[in-house]
XYZ file of C-alpha atoms in Angstrom:
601
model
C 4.240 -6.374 -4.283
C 4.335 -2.618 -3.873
C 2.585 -0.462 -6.658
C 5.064 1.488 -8.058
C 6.853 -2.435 -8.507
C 3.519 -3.576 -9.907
C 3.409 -0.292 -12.139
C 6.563 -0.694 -13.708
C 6.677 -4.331 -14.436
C 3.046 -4.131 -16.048
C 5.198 -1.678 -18.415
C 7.825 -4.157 -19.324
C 5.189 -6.657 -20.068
C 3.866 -4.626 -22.668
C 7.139 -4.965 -24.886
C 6.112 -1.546 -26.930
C 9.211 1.650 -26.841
C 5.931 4.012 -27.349
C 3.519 2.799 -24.960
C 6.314 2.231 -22.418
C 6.852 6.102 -23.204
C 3.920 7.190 -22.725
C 3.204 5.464 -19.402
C 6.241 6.500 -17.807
C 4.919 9.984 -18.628
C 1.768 9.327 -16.689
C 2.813 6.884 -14.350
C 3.570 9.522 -11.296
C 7.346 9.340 -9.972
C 8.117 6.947 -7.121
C 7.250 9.482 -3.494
C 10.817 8.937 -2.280
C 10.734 8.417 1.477
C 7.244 7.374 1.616
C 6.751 4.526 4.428
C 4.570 1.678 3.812
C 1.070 2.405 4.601
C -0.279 -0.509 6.673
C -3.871 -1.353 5.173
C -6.648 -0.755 7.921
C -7.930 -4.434 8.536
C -11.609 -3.034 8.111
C -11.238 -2.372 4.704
C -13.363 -4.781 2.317
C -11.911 -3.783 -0.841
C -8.524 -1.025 -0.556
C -7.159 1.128 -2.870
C -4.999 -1.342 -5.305
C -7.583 -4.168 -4.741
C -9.324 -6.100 -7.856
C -12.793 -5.740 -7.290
C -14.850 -8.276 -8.885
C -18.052 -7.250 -11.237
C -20.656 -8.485 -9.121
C -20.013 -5.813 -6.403
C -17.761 -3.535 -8.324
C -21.095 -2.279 -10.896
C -23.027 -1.446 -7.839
C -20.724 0.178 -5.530
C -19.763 2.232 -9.171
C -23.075 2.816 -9.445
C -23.703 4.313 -5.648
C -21.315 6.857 -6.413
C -22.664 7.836 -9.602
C -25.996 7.920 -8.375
C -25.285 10.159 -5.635
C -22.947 12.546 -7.850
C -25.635 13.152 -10.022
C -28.174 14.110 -7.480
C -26.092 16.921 -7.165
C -26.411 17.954 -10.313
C -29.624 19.714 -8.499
C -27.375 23.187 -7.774
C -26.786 24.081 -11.453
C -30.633 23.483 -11.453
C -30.817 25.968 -8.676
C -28.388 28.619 -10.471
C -30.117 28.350 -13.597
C -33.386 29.059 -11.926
C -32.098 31.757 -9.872
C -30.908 33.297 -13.231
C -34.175 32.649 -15.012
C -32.021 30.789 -17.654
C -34.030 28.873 -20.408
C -35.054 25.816 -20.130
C -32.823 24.147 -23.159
C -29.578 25.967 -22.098
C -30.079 24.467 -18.616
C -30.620 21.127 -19.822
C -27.429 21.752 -22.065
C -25.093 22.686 -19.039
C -26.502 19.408 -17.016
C -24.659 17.665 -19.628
C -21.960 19.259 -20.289
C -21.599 19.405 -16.545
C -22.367 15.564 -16.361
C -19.498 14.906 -18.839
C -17.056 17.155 -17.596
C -17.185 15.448 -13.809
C -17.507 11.971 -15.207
C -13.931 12.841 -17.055
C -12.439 14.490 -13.953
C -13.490 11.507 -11.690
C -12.128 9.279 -14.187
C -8.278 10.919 -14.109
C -8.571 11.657 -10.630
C -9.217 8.208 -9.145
C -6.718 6.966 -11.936
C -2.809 7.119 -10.654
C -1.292 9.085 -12.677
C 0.984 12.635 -12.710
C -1.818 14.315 -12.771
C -4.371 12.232 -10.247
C -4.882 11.700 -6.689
C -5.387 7.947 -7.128
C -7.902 8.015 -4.773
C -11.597 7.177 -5.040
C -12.046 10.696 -5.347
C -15.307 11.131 -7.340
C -16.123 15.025 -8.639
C -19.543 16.966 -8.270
C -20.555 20.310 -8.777
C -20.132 22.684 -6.379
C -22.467 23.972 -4.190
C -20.071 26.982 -3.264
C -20.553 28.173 -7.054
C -24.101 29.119 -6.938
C -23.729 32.589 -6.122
C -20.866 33.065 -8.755
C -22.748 31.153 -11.535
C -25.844 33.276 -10.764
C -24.303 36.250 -10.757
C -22.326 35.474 -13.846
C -25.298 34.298 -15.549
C -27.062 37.309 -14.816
C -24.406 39.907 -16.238
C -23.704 37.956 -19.410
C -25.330 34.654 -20.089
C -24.116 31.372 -19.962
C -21.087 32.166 -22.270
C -19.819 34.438 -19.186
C -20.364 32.008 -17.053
C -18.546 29.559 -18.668
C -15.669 31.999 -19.025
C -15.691 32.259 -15.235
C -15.380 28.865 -14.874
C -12.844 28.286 -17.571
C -10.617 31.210 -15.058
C -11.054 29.426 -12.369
C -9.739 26.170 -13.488
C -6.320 27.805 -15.086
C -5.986 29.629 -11.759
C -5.752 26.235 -9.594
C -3.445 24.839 -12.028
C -0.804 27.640 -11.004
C -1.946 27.021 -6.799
C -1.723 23.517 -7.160
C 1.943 24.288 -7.403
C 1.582 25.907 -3.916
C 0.059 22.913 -2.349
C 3.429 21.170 -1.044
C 4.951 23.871 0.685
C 1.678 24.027 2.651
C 2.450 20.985 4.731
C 4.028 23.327 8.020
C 0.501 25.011 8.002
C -1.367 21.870 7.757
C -0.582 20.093 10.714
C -3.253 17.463 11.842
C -4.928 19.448 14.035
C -5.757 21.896 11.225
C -7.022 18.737 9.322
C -9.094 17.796 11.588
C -10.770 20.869 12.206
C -11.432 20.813 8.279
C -13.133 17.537 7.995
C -15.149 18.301 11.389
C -16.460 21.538 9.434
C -16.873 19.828 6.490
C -19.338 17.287 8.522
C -20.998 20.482 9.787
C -20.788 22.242 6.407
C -23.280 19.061 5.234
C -25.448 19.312 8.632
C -27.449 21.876 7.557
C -28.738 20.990 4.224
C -28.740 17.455 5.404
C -31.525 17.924 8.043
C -33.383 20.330 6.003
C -33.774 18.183 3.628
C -34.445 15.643 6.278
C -37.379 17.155 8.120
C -38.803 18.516 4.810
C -37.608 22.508 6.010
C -36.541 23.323 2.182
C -40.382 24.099 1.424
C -41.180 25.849 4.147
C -40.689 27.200 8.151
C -43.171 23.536 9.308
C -41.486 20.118 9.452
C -43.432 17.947 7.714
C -43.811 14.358 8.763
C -43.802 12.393 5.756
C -40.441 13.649 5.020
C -38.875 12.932 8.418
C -40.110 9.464 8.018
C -38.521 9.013 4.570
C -35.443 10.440 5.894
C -35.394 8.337 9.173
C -36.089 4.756 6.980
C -33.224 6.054 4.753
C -30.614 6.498 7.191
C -31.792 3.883 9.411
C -31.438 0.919 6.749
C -27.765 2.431 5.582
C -27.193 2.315 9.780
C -28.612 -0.921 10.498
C -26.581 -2.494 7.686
C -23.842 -0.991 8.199
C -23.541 -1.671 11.692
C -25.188 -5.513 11.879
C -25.044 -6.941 8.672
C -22.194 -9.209 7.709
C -19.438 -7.752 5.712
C -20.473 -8.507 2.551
C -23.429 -6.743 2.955
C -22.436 -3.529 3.862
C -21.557 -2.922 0.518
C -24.756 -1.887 -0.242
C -25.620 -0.055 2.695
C -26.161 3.620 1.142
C -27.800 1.792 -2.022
C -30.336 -0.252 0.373
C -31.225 2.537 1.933
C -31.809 5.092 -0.698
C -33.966 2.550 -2.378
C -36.154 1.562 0.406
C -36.169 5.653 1.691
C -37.748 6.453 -1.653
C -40.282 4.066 -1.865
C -41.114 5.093 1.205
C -41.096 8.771 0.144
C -43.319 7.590 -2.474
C -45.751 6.125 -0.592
C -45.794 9.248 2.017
C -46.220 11.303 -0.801
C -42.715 13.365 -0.133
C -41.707 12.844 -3.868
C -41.256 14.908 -6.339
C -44.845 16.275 -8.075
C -45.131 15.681 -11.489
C -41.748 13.980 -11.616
C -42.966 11.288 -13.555
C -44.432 13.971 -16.524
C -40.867 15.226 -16.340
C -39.141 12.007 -17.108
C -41.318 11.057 -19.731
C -40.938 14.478 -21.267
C -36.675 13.628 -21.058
C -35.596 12.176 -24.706
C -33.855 8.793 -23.852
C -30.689 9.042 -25.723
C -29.395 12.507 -26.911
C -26.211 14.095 -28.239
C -25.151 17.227 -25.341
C -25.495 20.342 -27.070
C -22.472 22.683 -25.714
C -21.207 25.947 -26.116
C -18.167 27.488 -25.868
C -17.224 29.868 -23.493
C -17.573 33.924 -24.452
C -14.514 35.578 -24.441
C -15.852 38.403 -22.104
C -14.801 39.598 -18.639
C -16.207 40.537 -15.456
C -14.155 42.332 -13.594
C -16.307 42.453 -10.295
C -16.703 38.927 -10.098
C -12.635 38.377 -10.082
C -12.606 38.701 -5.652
C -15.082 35.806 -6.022
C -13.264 33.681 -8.214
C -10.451 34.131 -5.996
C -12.248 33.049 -3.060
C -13.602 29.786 -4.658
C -10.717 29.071 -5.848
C -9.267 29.289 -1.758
C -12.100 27.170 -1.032
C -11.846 24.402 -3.432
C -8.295 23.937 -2.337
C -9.242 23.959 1.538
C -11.962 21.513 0.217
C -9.688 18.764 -1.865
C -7.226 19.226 1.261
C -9.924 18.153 3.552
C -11.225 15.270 1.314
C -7.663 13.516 0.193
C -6.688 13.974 4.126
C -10.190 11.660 4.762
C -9.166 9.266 2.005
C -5.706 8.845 2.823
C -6.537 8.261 7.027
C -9.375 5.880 5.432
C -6.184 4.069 3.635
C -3.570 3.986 5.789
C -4.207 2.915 9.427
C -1.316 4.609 10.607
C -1.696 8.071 9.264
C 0.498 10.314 9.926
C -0.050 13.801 8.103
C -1.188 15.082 4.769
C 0.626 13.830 2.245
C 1.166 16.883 -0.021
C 2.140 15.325 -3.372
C -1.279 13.205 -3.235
C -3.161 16.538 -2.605
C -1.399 18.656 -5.399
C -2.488 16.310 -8.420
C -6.142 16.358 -6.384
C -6.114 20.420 -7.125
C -4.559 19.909 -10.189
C -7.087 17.370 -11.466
C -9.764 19.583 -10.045
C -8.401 22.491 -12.257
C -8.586 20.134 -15.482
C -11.916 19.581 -14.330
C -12.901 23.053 -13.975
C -11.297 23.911 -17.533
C -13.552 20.461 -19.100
C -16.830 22.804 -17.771
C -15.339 26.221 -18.833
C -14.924 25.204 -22.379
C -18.204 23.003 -22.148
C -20.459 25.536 -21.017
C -20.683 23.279 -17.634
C -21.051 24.332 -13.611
C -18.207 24.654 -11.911
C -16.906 21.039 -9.787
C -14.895 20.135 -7.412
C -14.862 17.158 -4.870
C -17.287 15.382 -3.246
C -17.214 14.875 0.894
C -20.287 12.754 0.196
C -18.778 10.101 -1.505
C -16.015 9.469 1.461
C -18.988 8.876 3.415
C -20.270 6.448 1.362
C -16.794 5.279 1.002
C -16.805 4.791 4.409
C -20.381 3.147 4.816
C -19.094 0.616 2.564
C -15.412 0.012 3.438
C -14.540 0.326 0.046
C -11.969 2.864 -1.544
C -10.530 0.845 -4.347
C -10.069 3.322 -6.974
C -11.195 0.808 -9.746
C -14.364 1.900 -8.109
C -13.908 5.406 -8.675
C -12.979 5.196 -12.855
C -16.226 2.921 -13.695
C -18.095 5.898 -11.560
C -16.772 8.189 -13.585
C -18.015 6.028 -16.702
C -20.761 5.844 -16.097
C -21.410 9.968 -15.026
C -19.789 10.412 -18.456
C -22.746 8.374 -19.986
C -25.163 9.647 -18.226
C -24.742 13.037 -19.924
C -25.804 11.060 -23.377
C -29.186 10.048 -21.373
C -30.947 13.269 -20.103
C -34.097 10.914 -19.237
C -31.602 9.198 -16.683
C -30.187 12.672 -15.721
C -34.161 14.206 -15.287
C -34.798 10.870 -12.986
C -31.878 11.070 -10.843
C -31.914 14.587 -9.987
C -35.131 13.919 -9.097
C -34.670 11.492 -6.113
C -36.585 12.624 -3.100
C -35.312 15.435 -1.008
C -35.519 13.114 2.174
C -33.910 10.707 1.031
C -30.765 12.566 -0.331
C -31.041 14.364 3.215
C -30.947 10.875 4.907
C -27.616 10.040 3.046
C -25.924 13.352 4.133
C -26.923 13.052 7.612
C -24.509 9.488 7.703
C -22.137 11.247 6.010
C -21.951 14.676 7.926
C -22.140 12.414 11.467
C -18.669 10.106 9.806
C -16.978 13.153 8.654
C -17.492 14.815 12.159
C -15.917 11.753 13.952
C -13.069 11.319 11.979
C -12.192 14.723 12.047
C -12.254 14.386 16.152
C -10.129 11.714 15.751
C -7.219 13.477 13.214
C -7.546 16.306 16.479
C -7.196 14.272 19.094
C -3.980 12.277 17.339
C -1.697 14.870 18.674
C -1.148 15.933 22.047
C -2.686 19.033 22.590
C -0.976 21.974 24.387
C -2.180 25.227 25.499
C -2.172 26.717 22.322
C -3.564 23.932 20.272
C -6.390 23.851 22.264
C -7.231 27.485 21.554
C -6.230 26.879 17.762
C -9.172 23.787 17.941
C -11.101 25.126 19.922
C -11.603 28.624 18.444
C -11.475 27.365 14.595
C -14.987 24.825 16.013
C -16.779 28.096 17.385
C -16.066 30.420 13.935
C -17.103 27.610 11.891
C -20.261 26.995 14.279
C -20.803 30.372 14.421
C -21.782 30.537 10.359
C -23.854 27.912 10.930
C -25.955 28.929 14.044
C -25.977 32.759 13.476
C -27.037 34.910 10.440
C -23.880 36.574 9.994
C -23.188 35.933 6.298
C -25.811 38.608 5.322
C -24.608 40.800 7.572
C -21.480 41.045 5.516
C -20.394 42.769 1.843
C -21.043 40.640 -1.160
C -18.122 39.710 -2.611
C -16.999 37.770 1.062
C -20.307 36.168 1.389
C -19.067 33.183 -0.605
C -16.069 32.685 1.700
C -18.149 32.846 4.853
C -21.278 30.871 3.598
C -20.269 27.753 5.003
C -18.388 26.396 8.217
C -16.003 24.352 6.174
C -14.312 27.935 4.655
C -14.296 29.575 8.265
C -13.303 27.095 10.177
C -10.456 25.845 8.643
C -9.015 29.203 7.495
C -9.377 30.250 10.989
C -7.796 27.350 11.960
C -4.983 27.798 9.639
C -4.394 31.588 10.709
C -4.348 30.762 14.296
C -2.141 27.906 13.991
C 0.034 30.474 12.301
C -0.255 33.099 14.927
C 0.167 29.841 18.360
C 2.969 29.466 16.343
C 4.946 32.852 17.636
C 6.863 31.710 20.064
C 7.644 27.887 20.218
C 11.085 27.319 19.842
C 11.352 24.201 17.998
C 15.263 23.279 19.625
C 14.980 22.594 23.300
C 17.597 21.224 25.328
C 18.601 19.725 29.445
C 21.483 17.988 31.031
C 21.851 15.259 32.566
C 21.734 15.332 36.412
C 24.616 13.334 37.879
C 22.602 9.788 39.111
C 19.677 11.091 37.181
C 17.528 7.361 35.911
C 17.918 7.494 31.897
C 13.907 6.756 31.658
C 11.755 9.259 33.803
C 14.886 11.822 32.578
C 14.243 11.003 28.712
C 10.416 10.577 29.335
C 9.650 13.579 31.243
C 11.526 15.948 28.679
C 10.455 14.576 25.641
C 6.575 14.617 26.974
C 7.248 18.084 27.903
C 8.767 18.699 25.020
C 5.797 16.715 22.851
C 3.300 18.541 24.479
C 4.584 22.291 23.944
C 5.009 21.241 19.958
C 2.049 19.269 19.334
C 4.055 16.015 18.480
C 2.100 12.715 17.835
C 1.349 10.880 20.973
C 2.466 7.158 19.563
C 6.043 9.031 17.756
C 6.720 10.398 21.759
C 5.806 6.980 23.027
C 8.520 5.355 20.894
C 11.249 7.545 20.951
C 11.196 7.584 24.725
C 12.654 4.066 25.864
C 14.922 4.388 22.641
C 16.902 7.664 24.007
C 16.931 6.262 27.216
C 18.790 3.478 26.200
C 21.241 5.750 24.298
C 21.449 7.742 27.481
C 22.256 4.889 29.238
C 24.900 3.607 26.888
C 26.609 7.083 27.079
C 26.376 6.802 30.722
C 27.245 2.934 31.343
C 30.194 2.928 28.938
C 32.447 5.264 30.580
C 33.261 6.848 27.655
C 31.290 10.310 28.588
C 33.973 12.849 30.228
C 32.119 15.264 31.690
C 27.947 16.091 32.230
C 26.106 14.843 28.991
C 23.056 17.172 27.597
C 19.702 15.667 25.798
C 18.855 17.735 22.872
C 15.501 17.851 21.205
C 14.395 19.540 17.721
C 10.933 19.119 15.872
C 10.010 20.895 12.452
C 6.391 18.610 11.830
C 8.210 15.933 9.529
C 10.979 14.784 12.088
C 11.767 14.697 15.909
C 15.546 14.938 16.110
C 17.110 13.556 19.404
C 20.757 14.172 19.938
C 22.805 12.870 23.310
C 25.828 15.398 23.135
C 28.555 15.074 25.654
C 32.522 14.992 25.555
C 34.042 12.159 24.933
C 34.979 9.487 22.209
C 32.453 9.130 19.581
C 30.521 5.745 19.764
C 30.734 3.683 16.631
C 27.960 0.851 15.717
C 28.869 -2.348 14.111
C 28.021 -2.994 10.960
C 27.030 -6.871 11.015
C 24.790 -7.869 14.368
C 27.382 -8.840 17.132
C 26.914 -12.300 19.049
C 25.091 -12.759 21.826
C 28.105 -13.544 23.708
C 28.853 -10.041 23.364
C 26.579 -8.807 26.569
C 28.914 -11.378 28.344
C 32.279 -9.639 27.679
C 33.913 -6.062 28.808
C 32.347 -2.583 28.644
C 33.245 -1.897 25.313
C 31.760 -5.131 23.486
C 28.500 -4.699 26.143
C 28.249 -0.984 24.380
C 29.161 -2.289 20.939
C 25.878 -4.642 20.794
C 23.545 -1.974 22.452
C 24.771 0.878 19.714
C 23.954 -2.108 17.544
C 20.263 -2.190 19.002
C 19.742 1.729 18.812
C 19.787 1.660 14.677
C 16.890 -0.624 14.601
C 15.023 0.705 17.236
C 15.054 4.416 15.594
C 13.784 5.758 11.399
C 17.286 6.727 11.612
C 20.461 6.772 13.940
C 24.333 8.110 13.673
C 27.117 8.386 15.435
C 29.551 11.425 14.842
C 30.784 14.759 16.121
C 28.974 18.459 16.490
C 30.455 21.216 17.374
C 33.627 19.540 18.714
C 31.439 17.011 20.913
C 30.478 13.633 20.496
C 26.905 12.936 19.363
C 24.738 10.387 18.844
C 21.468 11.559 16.656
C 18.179 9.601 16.793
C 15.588 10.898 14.258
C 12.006 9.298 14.401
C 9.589 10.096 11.534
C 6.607 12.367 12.363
C-alpha cells in the first residue's frame, strides 16, 4: 500500500475530529505527479520498513554514536575561544539536545521533515563563525548568531524548489563527489595520526586500518544480516585496538570519571546583541548548509529509489527547513550551530538500512544523551583513528556515488567542462593553500571542496547553459527508415541537452513507431517534421505533418484488428503509442496535425 494511503487510513483509525486535525496538519500533502519509486533490491530495511528491536537499537545506536563524536568541533571552538570550562560543557548539551530534536522531526514525515534517515550534527563549517563570535561577545553572541542563521534558512528554504533547473544531476553529482573529498582530508589525518603533528605515527594507522578493514570485510563478505553492524564492529574492535597501541585518548579515563552521570543541561539564552561584521559569514554558511542538505537528501533519495531520476525539490525544502528549526533549537539554547550529516549516509550505506524509524530512535537517544554528560565526555572521546577509519568508508562511498549521479546523463561538450572544471576547483582547495591566501570573511566559503565545487559547478552549468536551444527540429526524408531517423536525432539531440541515457533509450523505438504510423497510414499529405523540446522535467516529442489528425481508441481494439484495412491497422498501433509513452495526444498545432509524446525526465 502506498504511504500517503497508509498515512491517511492510520488517521481514520484513530476515530478522534482533533487528532485527525492535527495530523492532517503535519502529515505533508500528497507530491502530485510523483512516480513510484522502485525499492533498490539491496536494501535490508527501506524507508517505510518496520524494523524490529533486535537490530533497530543498534543500528539507532550507530548513528548516535557517530553524531556525537562530532560533538568534538564545539570542543574545538570553545578552545579556540578560551571559553570556560562549564559554559563549554553547557553548549555540548544544549547542542546534544537541540540535534537529537532536529533528527527526530527530520527523519519523521511530516510538513516540515525530509522523511529521510537524515540524522543532524554540528557543523564543522561553523568553527570559524562560533570562534569569532565567541571572541567579540561571549557565548550569548554566539548564540544570537546562530539563532540568525536558523530564521534566515527558514525564508531560503522557500527558494529551494525553483532551484531544480540549476540542479541538474550532473551538478549533484559533483556535490556528493566533493562532499566525499570534503571528508578525505580530515579522514586520513585522523587516520595516519597527522592531527598531532607533521610524522605519521604507526599505532594510529594501524587502529585506523583494523577499523575500516572490519566495516570492509563485513560489509563486503558477511551475510546480509550481518552487515548491519558493519560500522559498529569495526569501531569497536578499531578502539580496542587503539587502546592497546596506545593511540587513545590520555587521561580519558580521569575525564570520564570526573563527568557527573546524570545532570540537568544548564542553558542560556541568546544575548540580544549584534555583530555586524560577522553578517557576510552568516550569509555564507547559510549558502553552504543549503548546498550541503541538497547534496545529502540527493544521496538518500538515489539510496531509496533505484531509478532516480533528479532531486526531488519538495523533499529537500522541508530538509532546509528542518535544518533552520534546528539551528533556531541551538540559538535559543546557547548550542553550536548543526546541520546534516554526510557521515551517516555512509553508514547508511554500509548497512543497507535507511528506514527512517531508524533515524527518530537516533534522535532519542542524542536527546538523552545531553542529560548524561559522562556518556557525552566518553563518546567524544573515541579515538581519533578510529573516527578517521569510519570517514575514510564514508568519503570513498560518497565519491562513487557521486560518479555515478555524473555519469547518469550523457555528457556533451559542455557538461564535460561543467564536471570536469567544478572536480579541479574543488580539488584545488584541497591540494593547494589557497584559502589563506584569501580575505577573511570568504575563507569560510572556500575552506572546503564541497562549497567550491559545487558552486562552481552550479555557475558553470549556468553559464554552458548560453546557448542550447532547448526546441530542435528535422524532416522527414522521403524513404527515410523511421528508426536510425528517430534514433539518430533524438541521440543528437540527448547529447547536446544532457538528457538521461535510459529516458533517450525509450523514447526512441516509441517515436519511431509514431513515425511510422504517420507514414504507413496514408493519412500524411505532404513531408512530415520530428520535433523535439527538453526543459530537465520532460522530453516533448511531436510528429507534425498535414493531414487528418489521428485519433486513439479508447478501449484496446482486437487482435483481429492488424488483420483488417489501413485504418483499423493504424487504429490498434495509436492504441499501442499511449502505453508505450508517460503521456501521448493526438490533436492540432498551428493548423497541422500532431501527435505529442512526452516521456518523464
Amino acid at each position: 500500500m502506498p504511504e500517503k494511503h497508509r498515512s491517511r487510513a492510520g488517521t481514520r483509525l484513530l476515530g478522534l475530529p482533533g487528532v485527525d486535525r492535527v495530523l492532517k496538519m503535519l502529515l505533508p500533502p500528497p507530491d502530485r505527479g510523483m512516480r513510484v519509486e522502485r525499492r533498490p533490491p539491496s536494501l535490508v530495511y527501506g524507508l517505510d520498513d518496520v524494523v524490529p528491536a533486535g537490530a533497530l537499537i543498534p543500528l539507532a545506536a550507530q548513528h548516535a554514536m557517530l553524531a556525537v563524536t562530532f560533538l568534538i568541533y564545539p570542543v574545538l571552538a570553545a578552545t579556540e575561544a578560551r571559553l570556560p570550562a562549564d559554559q563549554t560543557s553547557s553548549m555540548l548539551s544544549a547542542c546534544a539536545m537541540s540535534i537529537g530534536i532536529a533528527t527526530i522531526i527530520q527523519c519523521l514525515r511530516t510538513r516540515i521533515g525530509s522523511g529521510y534517515l537524515a540524522v543532524h550534527i554540528p557543523a564543522p563549517g561553523a568553527i570559524p563563525l562560533a570562534v569569532q563570535a565567541l571572541s567579540l561577545g561571549g557565548i550569548g553572541l554566539m548564540a544570537m548568531t546562530t539563532l540568525l542563521i536558523g530564521i534566515s534558512q527558514l525564508f531560503i528554504a522557500r527558494l529551494v524548489r525553483p532551484l531544480r533547473a540549476l540542479l541538474p544531476p550532473e551538478v549533484c553529482g559533483v556535490a556528493v563527489s566533493m562532499l566525499g573529498v570534503s571528508l578525505a582530508s580530515p579522514a586520513l589525518r585522523r587516520a595516519l595520526g597527522l592531527d598531532h603533528g607533521a610524522l605519521v605515527e604507526e599505532n594510529a594507522t594501524l587502529a585506523s586500518l583494523a577499523t575500516v578493514g572490519i566495516i570492509v570485510a563485513i560489509t563486503v563478505f558477511a551475510p546480509r544480516r550481518l552487515k548491519l553492524f558493519a560500522v559498529f564492529a569495526g569501531a569497536s574492535i578499531g578502539w580496542i585496538v587503539a587502546l592497546l597501541l596506545g593511540a587513545g585518548h590520555p587521561g580519558a579515563q580521569e575525564a570520564i570519571a570526573a563527568a557527573p552521570v546524570i545532570a540537568w543541561p544548564a542553558l542560556t539564552l541568546p544575548s540580544f546583541q549584534f555583530a555586524p561584521a560577522l553578517f557576510p559569514l552568516m550569509a555564507l554558511l547559510v549558502v553552504m548548509n543549503l548546498v550541503d542538505v541538497l547534496s545529502v537528501t540527493v544521496s538518500l533519495e538515489k539510496m531509496n529509489d533505484a531509478d532516480w531520476r533528479r532531486a526531488h525539490m519538495p523533499a529537500a525544502q522541508r530538509a532546509v527547513t528542518t535544518c533552520g528549526i534546528g539551528n533556531i533549537l541551538n540559538g535559543l539554547t546557547s548550542g553550536f550551530q548543526s546541520g546534516l550529516s554526510s557521515s551517516s549516509v555512509g553508514l547508511a550505506f554500509a548497512t543497507q538500512s535507511t528506514a527512517r524509524i531508524i533515524g527518530v530512535v537516533a534522535g532519542i537517544m542524542i536527546f538523552a544523551i545531553a542529560f548524561l554528560p559522562k556518556a557525552i565526555v566518553a563518546l567524544t572521546l573515541i579515538p581519533s583513528p578510529v573516527i578517521g577509519g569510519i570517514l575514510m568508508y564514508t568519503a570513498a562511498y560518497l565519491v562513487v556515488a557521486g560518479m555515478d549521479l555524473v555519469t547518469s546523463r550523457r555528457l556533451s561538450e559542455r557538461r564535460v567542462f561543467v564536471v570536469g572544471l567544478s572536480v579541479l576547483a574543488g580539488l584545488s582547495i584541497a591540494l593547494l593553500p589557497l584559502t589563506r591566501q584569501l580575505p577573511l570573511v570568504l575563507q569560510p566559503l572556500f575552506s572546503t571542496p564541497l562549497t567550491v565545487g559545487a558552486l562552481s559547478a552550479i555557475v558553470l552549468n549556468l553559464l554552458f547553459r548560453i546557448g542550447i536551444a532547448q526546441e530542435a527540429g528535422a524532416t522527414v526524408p522521403d524513404g527515410a527508415h523511421a528508426f536510425p531517423f528517430a534514433r539518430d536525432f533524438l541521440e543528437n539531440q540527448g547529447d547536446e541537452w544532457g538528457a538521461r541515457r535510459d529516458v533517450i533509450a525509450a523514447a526512441i523505438p516509441t517515436v519511431a513507431q509514431a513515425l511510422e504510423l504517420v507514414a504507413d497510414s496514408g493519412i500524411a499529405e505532404g513531408p512530415i517534421e520530428l520535433r523535439a523540446r527538453f526543459d530537465e522535467t520532460h522530453l516533448d516529442v511531436s510528429v507534425v505533418y498535414d493531414g487528418e489528425v489521428m485519433e486513439a481508441p479508447k478501449e484496446r481494439p482486437s487482435p483481429e484488428a492488424l488483420l483488417g484495412d489501413a485504418r483499423e491497422q493504424a487504429s490498434f498501433a495509436a492504441y499501442m503509442l499511449t502505453h508505450l509513452s508517460d503521456h501521448v495526444s493526438f490533436g492540432r498545432a498551428g493548423g497541422r496535425a500532431r501527435i505529442l509524446l512526452r516521456f518523464d525526465h
